[in-house]
Coordinates of C-alpha atoms and ligand atoms in Angstrom, one line a residue:
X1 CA -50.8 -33.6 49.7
X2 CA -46.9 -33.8 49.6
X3 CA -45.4 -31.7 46.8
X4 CA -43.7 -33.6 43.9
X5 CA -40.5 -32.2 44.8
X6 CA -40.5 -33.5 48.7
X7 CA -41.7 -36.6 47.1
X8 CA -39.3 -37.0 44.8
X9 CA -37.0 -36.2 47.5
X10 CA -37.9 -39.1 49.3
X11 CA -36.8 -41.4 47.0
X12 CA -33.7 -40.0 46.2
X13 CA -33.1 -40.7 50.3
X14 CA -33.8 -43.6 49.5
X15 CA -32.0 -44.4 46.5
X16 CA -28.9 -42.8 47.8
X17 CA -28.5 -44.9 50.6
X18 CA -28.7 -48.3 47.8
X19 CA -25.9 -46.8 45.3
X20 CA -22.7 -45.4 45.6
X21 CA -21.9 -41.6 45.5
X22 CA -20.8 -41.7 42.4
X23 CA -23.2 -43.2 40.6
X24 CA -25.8 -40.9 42.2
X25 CA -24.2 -37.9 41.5
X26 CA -23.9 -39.1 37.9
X27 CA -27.5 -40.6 37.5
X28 CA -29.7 -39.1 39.8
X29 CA -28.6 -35.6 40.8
X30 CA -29.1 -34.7 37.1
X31 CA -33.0 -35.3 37.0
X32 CA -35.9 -33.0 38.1
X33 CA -39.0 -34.1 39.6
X34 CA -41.6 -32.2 37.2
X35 CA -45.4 -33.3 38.3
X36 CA -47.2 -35.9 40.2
X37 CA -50.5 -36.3 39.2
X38 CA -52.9 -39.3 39.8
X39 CA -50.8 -41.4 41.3
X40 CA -47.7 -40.5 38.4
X41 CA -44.7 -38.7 39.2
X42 CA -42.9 -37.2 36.1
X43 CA -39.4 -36.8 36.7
X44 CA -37.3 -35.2 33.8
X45 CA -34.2 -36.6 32.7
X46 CA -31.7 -35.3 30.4
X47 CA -31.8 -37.5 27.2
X48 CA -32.5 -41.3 26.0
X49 CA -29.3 -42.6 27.1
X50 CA -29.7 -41.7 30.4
X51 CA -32.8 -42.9 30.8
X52 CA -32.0 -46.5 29.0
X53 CA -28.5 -46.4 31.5
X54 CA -31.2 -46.0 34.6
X55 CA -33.1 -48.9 33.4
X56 CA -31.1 -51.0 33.0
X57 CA -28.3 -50.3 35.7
X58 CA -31.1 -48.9 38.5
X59 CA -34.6 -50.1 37.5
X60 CA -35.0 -52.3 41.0
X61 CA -34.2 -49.2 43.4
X62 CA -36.1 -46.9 41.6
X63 CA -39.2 -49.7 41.3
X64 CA -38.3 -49.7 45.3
X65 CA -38.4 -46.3 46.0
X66 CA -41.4 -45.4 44.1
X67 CA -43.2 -48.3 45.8
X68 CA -42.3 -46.9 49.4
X69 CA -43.2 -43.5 48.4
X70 CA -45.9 -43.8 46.4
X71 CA -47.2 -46.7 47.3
X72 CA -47.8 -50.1 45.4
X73 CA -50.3 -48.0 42.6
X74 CA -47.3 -45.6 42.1
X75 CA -45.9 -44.9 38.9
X76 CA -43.4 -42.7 37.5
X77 CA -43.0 -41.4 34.4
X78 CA -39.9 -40.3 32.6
X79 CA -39.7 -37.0 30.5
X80 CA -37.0 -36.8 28.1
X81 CA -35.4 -33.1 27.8
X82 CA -34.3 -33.4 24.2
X83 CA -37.0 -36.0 22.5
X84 CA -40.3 -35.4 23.2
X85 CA -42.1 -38.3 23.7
X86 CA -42.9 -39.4 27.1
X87 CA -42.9 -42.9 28.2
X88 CA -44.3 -44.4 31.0
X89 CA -43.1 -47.1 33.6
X90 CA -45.8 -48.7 35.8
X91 CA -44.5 -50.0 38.9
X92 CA -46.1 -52.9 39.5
X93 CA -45.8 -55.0 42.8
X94 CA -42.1 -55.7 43.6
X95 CA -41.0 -58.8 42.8
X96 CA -39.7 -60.0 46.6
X97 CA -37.8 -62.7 45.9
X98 CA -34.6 -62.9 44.2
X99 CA -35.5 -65.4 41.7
X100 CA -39.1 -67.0 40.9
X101 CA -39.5 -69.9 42.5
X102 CA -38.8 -72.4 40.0
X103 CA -42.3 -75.0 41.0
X104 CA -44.5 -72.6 39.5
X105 CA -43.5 -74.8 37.0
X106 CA -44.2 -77.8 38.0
X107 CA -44.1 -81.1 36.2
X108 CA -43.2 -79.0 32.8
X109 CA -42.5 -81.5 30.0
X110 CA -40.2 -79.3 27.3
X111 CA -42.6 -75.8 28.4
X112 CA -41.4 -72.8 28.3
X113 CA -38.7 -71.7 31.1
X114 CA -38.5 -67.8 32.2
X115 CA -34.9 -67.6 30.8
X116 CA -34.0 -64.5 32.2
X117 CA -31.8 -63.5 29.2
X118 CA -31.7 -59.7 28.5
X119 CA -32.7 -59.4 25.0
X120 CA -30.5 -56.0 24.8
X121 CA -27.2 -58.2 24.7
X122 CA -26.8 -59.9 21.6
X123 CA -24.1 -61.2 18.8
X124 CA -25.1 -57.9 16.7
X125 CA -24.1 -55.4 18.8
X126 CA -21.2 -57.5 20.2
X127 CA -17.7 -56.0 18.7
X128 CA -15.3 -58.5 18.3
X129 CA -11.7 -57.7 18.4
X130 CA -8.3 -59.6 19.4
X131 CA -9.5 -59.1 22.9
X132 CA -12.8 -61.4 23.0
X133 CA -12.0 -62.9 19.8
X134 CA -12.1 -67.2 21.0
X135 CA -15.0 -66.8 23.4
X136 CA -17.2 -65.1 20.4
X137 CA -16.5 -67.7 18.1
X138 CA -16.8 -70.8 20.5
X139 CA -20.0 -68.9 21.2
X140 CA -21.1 -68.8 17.8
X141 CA -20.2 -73.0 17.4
X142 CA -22.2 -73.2 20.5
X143 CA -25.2 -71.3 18.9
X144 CA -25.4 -73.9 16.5
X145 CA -25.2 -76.9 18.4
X146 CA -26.0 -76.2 21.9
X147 CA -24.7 -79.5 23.9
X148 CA -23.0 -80.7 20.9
X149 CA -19.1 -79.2 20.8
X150 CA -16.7 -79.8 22.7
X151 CA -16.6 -76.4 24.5
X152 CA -18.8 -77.8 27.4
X153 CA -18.8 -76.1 29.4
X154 CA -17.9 -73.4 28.2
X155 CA -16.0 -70.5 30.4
X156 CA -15.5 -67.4 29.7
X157 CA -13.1 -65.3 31.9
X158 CA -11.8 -61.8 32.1
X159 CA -11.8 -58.6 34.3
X160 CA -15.0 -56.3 34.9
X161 CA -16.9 -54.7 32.8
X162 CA -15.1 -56.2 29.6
X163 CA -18.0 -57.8 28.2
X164 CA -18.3 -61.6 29.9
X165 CA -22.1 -60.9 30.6
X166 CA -23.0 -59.1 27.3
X167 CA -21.4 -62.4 25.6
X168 CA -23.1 -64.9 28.0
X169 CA -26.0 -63.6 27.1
X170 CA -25.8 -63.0 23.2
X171 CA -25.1 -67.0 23.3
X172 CA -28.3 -67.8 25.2
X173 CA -30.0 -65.4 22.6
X174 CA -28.3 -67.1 19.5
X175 CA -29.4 -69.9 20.7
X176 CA -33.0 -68.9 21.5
X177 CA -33.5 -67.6 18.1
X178 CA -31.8 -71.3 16.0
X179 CA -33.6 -73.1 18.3
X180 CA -37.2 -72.9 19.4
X181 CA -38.3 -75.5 21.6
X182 CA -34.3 -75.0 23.4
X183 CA -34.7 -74.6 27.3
X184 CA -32.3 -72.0 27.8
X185 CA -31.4 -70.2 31.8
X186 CA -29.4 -67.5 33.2
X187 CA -28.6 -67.0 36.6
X188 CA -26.3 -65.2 38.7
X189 CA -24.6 -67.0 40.9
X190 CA -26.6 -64.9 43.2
X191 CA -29.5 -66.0 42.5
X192 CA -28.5 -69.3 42.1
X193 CA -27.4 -69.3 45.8
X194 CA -30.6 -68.0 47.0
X195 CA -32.5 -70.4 45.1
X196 CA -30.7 -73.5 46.6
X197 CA -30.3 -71.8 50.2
X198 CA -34.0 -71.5 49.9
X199 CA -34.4 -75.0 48.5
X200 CA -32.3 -76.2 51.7
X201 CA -34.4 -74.3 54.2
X202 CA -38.2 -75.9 52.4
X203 CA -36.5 -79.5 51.9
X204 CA -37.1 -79.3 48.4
X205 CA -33.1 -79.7 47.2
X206 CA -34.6 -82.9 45.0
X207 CA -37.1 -80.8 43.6
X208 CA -34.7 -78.1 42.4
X209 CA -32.6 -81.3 41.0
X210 CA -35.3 -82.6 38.9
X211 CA -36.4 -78.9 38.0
X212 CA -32.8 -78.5 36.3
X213 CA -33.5 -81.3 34.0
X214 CA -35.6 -79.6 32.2
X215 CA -32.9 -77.2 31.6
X216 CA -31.0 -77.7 28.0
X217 CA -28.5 -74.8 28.4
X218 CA -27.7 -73.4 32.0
X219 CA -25.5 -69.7 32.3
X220 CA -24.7 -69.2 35.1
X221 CA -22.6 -65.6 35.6
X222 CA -19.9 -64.7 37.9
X223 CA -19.1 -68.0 39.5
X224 CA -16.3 -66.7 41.7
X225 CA -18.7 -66.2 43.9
X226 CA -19.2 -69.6 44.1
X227 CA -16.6 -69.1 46.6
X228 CA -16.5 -70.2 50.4
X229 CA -20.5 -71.6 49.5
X230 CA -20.0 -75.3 50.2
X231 CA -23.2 -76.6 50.6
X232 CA -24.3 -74.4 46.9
X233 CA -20.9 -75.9 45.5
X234 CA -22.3 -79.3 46.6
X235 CA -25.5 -79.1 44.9
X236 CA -24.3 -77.2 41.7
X237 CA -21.6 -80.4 41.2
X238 CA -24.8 -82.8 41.0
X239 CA -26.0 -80.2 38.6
X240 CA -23.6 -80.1 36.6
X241 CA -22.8 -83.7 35.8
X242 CA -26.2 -84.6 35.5
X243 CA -26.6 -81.8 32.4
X244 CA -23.4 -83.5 31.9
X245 CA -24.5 -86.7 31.4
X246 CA -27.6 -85.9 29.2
X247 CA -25.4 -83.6 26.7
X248 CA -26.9 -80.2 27.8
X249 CA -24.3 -77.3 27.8
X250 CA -23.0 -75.1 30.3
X251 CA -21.9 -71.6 30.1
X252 CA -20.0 -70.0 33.0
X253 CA -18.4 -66.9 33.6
X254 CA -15.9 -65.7 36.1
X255 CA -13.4 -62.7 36.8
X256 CA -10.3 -65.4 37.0
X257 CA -9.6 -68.8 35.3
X258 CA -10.9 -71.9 36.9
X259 CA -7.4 -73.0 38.5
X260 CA -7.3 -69.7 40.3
X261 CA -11.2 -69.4 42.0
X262 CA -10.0 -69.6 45.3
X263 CA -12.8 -71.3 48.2
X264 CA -13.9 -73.7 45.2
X265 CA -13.9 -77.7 45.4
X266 CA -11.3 -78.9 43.5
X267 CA -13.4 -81.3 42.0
X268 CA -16.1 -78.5 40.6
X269 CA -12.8 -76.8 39.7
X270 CA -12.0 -79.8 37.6
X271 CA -15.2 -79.8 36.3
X272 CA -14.9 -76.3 34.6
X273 CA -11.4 -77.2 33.3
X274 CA -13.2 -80.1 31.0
X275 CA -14.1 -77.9 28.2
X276 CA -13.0 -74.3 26.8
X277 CA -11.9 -71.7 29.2
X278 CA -11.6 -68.7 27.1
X279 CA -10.4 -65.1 28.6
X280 CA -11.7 -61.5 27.5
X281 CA -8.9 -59.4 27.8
X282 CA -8.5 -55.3 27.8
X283 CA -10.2 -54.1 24.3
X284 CA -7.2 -52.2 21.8
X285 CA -7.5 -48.9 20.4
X286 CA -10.1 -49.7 17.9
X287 CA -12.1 -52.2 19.2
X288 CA -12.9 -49.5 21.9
X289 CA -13.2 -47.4 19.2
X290 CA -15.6 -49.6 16.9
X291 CA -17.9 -50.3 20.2
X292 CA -18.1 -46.8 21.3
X293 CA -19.3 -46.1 17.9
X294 CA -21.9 -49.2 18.2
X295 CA -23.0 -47.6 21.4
X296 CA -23.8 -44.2 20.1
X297 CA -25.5 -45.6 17.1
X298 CA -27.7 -43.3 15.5
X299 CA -26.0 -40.2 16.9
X300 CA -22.8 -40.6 15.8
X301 CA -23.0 -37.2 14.3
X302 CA -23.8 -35.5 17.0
X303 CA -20.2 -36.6 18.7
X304 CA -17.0 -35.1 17.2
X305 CA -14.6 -37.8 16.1
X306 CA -12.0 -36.2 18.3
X307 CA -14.0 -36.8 21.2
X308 CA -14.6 -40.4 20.5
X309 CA -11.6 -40.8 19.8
X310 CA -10.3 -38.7 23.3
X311 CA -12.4 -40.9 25.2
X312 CA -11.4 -44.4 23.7
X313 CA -7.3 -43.4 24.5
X314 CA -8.0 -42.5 28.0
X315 CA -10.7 -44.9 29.2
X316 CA -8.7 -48.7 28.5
X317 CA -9.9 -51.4 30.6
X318 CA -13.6 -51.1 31.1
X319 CA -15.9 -51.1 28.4
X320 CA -18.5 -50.2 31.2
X321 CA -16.5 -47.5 32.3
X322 CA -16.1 -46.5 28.6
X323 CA -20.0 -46.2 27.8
X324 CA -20.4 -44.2 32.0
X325 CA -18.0 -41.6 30.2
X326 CA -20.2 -41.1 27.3
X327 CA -23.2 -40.9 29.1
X328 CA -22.1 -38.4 31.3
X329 CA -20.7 -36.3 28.5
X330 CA -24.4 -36.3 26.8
X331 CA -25.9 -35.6 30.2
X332 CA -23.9 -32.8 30.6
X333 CA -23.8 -31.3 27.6
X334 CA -27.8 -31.7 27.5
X335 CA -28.0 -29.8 31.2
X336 CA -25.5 -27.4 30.6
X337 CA -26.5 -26.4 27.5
X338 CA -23.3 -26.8 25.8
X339 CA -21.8 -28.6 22.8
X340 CA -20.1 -31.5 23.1
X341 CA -16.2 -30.7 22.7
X342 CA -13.1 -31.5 23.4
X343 CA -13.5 -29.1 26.1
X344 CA -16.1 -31.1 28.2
X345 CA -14.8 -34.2 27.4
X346 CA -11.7 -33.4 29.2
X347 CA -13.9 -32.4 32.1
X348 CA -16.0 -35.4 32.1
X349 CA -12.7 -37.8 31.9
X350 CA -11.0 -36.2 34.5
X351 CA -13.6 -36.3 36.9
X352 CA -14.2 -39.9 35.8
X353 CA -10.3 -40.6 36.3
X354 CA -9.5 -38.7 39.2
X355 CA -12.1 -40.9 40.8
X356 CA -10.9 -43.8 40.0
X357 CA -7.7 -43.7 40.9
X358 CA -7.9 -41.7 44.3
X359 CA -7.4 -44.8 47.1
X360 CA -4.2 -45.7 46.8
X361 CA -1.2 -44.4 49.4
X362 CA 2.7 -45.0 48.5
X363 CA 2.7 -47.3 51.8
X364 CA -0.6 -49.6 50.2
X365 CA 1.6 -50.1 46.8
X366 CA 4.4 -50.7 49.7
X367 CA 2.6 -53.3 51.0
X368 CA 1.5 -55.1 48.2
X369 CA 4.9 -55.3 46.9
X370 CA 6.7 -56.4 50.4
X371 CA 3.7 -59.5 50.5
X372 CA 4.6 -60.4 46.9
X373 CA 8.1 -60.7 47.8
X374 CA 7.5 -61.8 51.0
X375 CA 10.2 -59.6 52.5
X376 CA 9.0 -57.9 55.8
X377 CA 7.7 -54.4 55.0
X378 CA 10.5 -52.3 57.5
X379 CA 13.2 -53.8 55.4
X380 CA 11.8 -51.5 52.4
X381 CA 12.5 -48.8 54.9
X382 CA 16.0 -49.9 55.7
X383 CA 19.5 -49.6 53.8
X384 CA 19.4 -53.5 53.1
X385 CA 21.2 -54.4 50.0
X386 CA 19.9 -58.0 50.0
X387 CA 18.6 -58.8 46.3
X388 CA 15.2 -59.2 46.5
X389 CA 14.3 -56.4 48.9
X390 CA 16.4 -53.8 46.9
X391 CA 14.2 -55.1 43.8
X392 CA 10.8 -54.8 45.6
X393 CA 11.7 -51.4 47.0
X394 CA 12.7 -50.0 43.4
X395 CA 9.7 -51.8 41.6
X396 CA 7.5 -50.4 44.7
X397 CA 8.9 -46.8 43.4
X398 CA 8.1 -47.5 40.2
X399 CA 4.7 -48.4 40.9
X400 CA 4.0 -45.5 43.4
X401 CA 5.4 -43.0 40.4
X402 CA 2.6 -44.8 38.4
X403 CA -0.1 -44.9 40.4
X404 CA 0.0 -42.1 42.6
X405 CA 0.1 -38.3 41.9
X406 CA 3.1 -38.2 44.5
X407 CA 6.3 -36.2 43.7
X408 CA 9.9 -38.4 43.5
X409 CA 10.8 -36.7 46.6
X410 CA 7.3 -37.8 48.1
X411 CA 8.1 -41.7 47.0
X412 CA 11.8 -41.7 48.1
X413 CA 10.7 -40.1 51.6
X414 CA 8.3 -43.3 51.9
X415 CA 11.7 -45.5 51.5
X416 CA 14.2 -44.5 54.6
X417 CA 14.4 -40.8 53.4
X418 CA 16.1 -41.6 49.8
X419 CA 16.4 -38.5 47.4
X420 CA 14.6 -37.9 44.2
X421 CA 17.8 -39.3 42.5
X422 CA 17.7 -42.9 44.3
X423 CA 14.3 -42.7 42.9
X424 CA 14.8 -42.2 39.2
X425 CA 17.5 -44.6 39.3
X426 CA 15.0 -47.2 40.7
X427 CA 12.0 -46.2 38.0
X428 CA 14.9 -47.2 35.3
X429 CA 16.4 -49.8 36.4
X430 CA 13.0 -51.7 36.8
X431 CA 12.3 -50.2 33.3
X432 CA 15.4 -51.9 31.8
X433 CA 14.8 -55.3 33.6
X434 CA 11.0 -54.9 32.4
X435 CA 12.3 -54.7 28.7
X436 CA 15.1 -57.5 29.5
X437 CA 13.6 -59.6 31.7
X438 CA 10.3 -61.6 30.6
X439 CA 9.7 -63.4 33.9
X440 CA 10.3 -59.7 35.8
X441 CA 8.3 -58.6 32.9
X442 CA 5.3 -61.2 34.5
X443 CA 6.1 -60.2 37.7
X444 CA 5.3 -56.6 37.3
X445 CA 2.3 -56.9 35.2
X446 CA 0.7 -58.9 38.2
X447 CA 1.7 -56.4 40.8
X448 CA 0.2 -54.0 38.7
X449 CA -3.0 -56.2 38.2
X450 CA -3.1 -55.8 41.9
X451 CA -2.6 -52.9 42.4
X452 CA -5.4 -52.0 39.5
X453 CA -7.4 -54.3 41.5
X454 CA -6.9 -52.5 44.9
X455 CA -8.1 -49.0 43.1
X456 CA -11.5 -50.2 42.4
X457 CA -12.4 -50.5 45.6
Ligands
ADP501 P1 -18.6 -57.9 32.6 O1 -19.7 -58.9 32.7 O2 -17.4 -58.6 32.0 O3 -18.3 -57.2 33.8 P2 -20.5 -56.7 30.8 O4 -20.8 -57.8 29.8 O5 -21.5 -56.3 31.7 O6 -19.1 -56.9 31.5 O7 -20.1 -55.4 29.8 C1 -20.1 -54.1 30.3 C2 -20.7 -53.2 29.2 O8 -19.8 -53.2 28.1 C3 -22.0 -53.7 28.7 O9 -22.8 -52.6 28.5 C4 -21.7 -54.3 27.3 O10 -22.7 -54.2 26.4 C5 -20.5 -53.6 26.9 N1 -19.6 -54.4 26.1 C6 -18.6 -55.2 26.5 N2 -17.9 -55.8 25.5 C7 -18.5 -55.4 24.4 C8 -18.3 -55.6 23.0 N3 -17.4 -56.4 22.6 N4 -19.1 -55.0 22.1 C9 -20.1 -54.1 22.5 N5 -20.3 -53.9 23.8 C10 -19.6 -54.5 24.7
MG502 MG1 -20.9 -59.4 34.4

């Protein structure tokens, strides 16, 4: 018989080849394989956070993985270092399919729908702050009277990991909870792809049709990847007027606002224009504060206020990002053996940042800049004192100074071999037409946004 460690080893294999390096050096690294006995393997990780982050970020690869190793009577079992108890997770046969086949269901009359809302993401534990501020309260007015405002549909924009899922879903709860006999379902647009692909390829489209009748409130999350899918945009359109038409509401999320999903029909475009489009922006100061304290909950004492307080001022624009950090500080204080402290939460942040922010060159920011301005990029290169390529080659300093670790002599050797000097007179002069200017102003923020955009991949 295999040893638990080899077997263990095999699904790490195969875990690592499903998530990226990062996340497996974070999550899965830290645990050790303990026992297998009677079909369990006990693997050992470091406290309760970790193991609620696994189930909830990796529960499908790991189900996987045990299955293939294990076999479909596998189970593993979790041990946590700090708190005793032990808790077990059967893996039971993998669900195959994306998302159930909605005819298992057939003919339902006002029955129960699988809603597929995670019952983790509700109003209660959902900070509000200037930042999400319209979309919680429509979503509150919503709660009340699904179908019946006039935020329908409702969507709900913003960049990743600032809370558009976690809200989509506390609204699907809310309403769940006021109203019993309410059809509520959440999709991805993943899923909801796969489902109508699949309905294409059985010739069962009028089927799915019908099925979404019985629907009273339909989320569907992440619709910019609605994008370039005709034939789904097609069928979602006659979706969406026909819960239209019968008052049902609609709740949709997406990383941009509807006039700017790119690949999408204007006429589903106008569609999502008819009702609220509310954004989620970056969280302040003490909203990030206030939800990293929701998120440690019980063991706020066990944190330092300083180091809350470190994290939330150097982690800004990703609340996901914001609770990684803390989980990776408790994980590593926990295998360490060491107290949580300033100390290692410097550690933890900069391994977190310099991460991050590793992928983009002097030339990329370059680039970026010349396409905004449409200038070719050799001209940034060249002594040209033409307006707008002198402007794009000083804000392209200023962003390079901002976004890469490179000296000024590095940046002004990337522009035709200018000294440090050129450069510092570039970084201020876009500084004063920033403070000046509010249309520059625009313009920088979205080259920024770009470039912000470019470093998460
Ligand atoms: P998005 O869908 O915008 O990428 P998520 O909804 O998945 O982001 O949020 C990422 C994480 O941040 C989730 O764990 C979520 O619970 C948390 N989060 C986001 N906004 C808030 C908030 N206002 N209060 C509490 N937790 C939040
Ligand atoms: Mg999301």
């Amino acid at each position: 018989m295999e040893s638990y460690e080899s077997l263990w080893d095999n699904c790490l294999s195969i875990i690592k080849k499903n998530v990226n390096e990062k996340s497996f050096n974070t999550w899965f690294k830290p645990i050790k394989p303990i026992k297998h006995e009677n079909g369990v393997l006990t693997i050992q990780v470091p406290n309760k956070f970790f193991y609620d982050w696994i189930e909830e970020h990796y529960l499908n690869i790991l189900k996987r993985s045990i299955y293939q190793v294990l076999g479909p009577n596998g189970q593993l079992e979790y041990k946590i270092v700090l708190d005793k108890p032990v808790k077990i997770h059967e893996v039971k046969p993998i669900d195959t399919k994306a998302i159930k086949n909605p005819f298992v269901y057939p003919g339902l009359k006002k029955s129960k729908v699988p809603n597929n809302l995670n019952p983790k993401y509700v109003f209660e534990n959902y900070i509000e702050g200037d930042c999400n501020k319209l979309g919680k309260s429509a979503g509150h007015a919503i709660s009340k009277k699904p179908g019946g405002t006039a935020f329908n549909p409702l969507v709900i924009y913003g960049g990743v990991g600032l809370g558009k899922t976690h809200l989509a879903h506390a609204i699907g709860n809310e309403i769940i909870k006021l109203h019993a006999d309410h059809n509520v379902l959440y999709l991805t647009t993943e899923s909801f792809t796969t489902q109508i692909v699949n309905a294409i390829k059985n010739g069962t489209i009028d089927d799915l049709i019908n099925y979404y009748q019985h629907i009273d409130t339909l989320i569907v999350d992440d619709i910019q990847f609605l994008s370039g899918r005709d034939k789904t945009q097609d069928i979602f359109f006659n979706i969406f007027n026909q819960l239209q038409q019968t008052n049902k509401q609609i709740i949709l999320t997406s990383d941009k606002p509807p006039k700017d999903l790119e690949g999408v029909s204007d006429r589903l475009v106008n569609r999502f224009k008819w009702g609220l489009t509310a954004d989620i922006k970056s969280p302040d100061y003490e909203t990030r504060m206030a939800i990293l304290e929701e998120k440690i909950g019980t063991d706020l004492d066990k944190i330092p206020k300083k180091v809350i307080e470190y994290i939330c001022f150097n982690i800004k624009n990703n609340i996901r990002e914001l609770e990684g950090v803390l989980i990776s500080l408790m994980a590593h204080a926990n295998l360490n053996d060491r107290e949580i402290d300033l100390n290692l939460a410097k550690e933890v942040i900069q391994k977190f940042i310099t991460q991050e922010n590793k992928t983009i060159s002097v030339q990329n920011i370059a680039k970026l800049v010349a396409e905004h301005f449409e200038v070719p990029m050799e001209k940034l290169n060249s002594k040209t004192r033409k307006r707008n390529v002198v402007i794009a080659r000083q804000l392209s300093m200023f962003l390079a100074k901002n976004y890469t670790k490179s000296s000024l002599k590095t940046i002004g050797h990337n522009f035709g071999g200018k000294d440090h000097s050129t450069v510092i007179y570039s970084i201020k002069t876009v500084q004063n037409l920033i403070d000046t200017d509010a249309l520059f102003k625009d313009t920088v923020a979205e080259l920024e946004k770009k470039v912000e955009m470019s470093l998460l991949h």
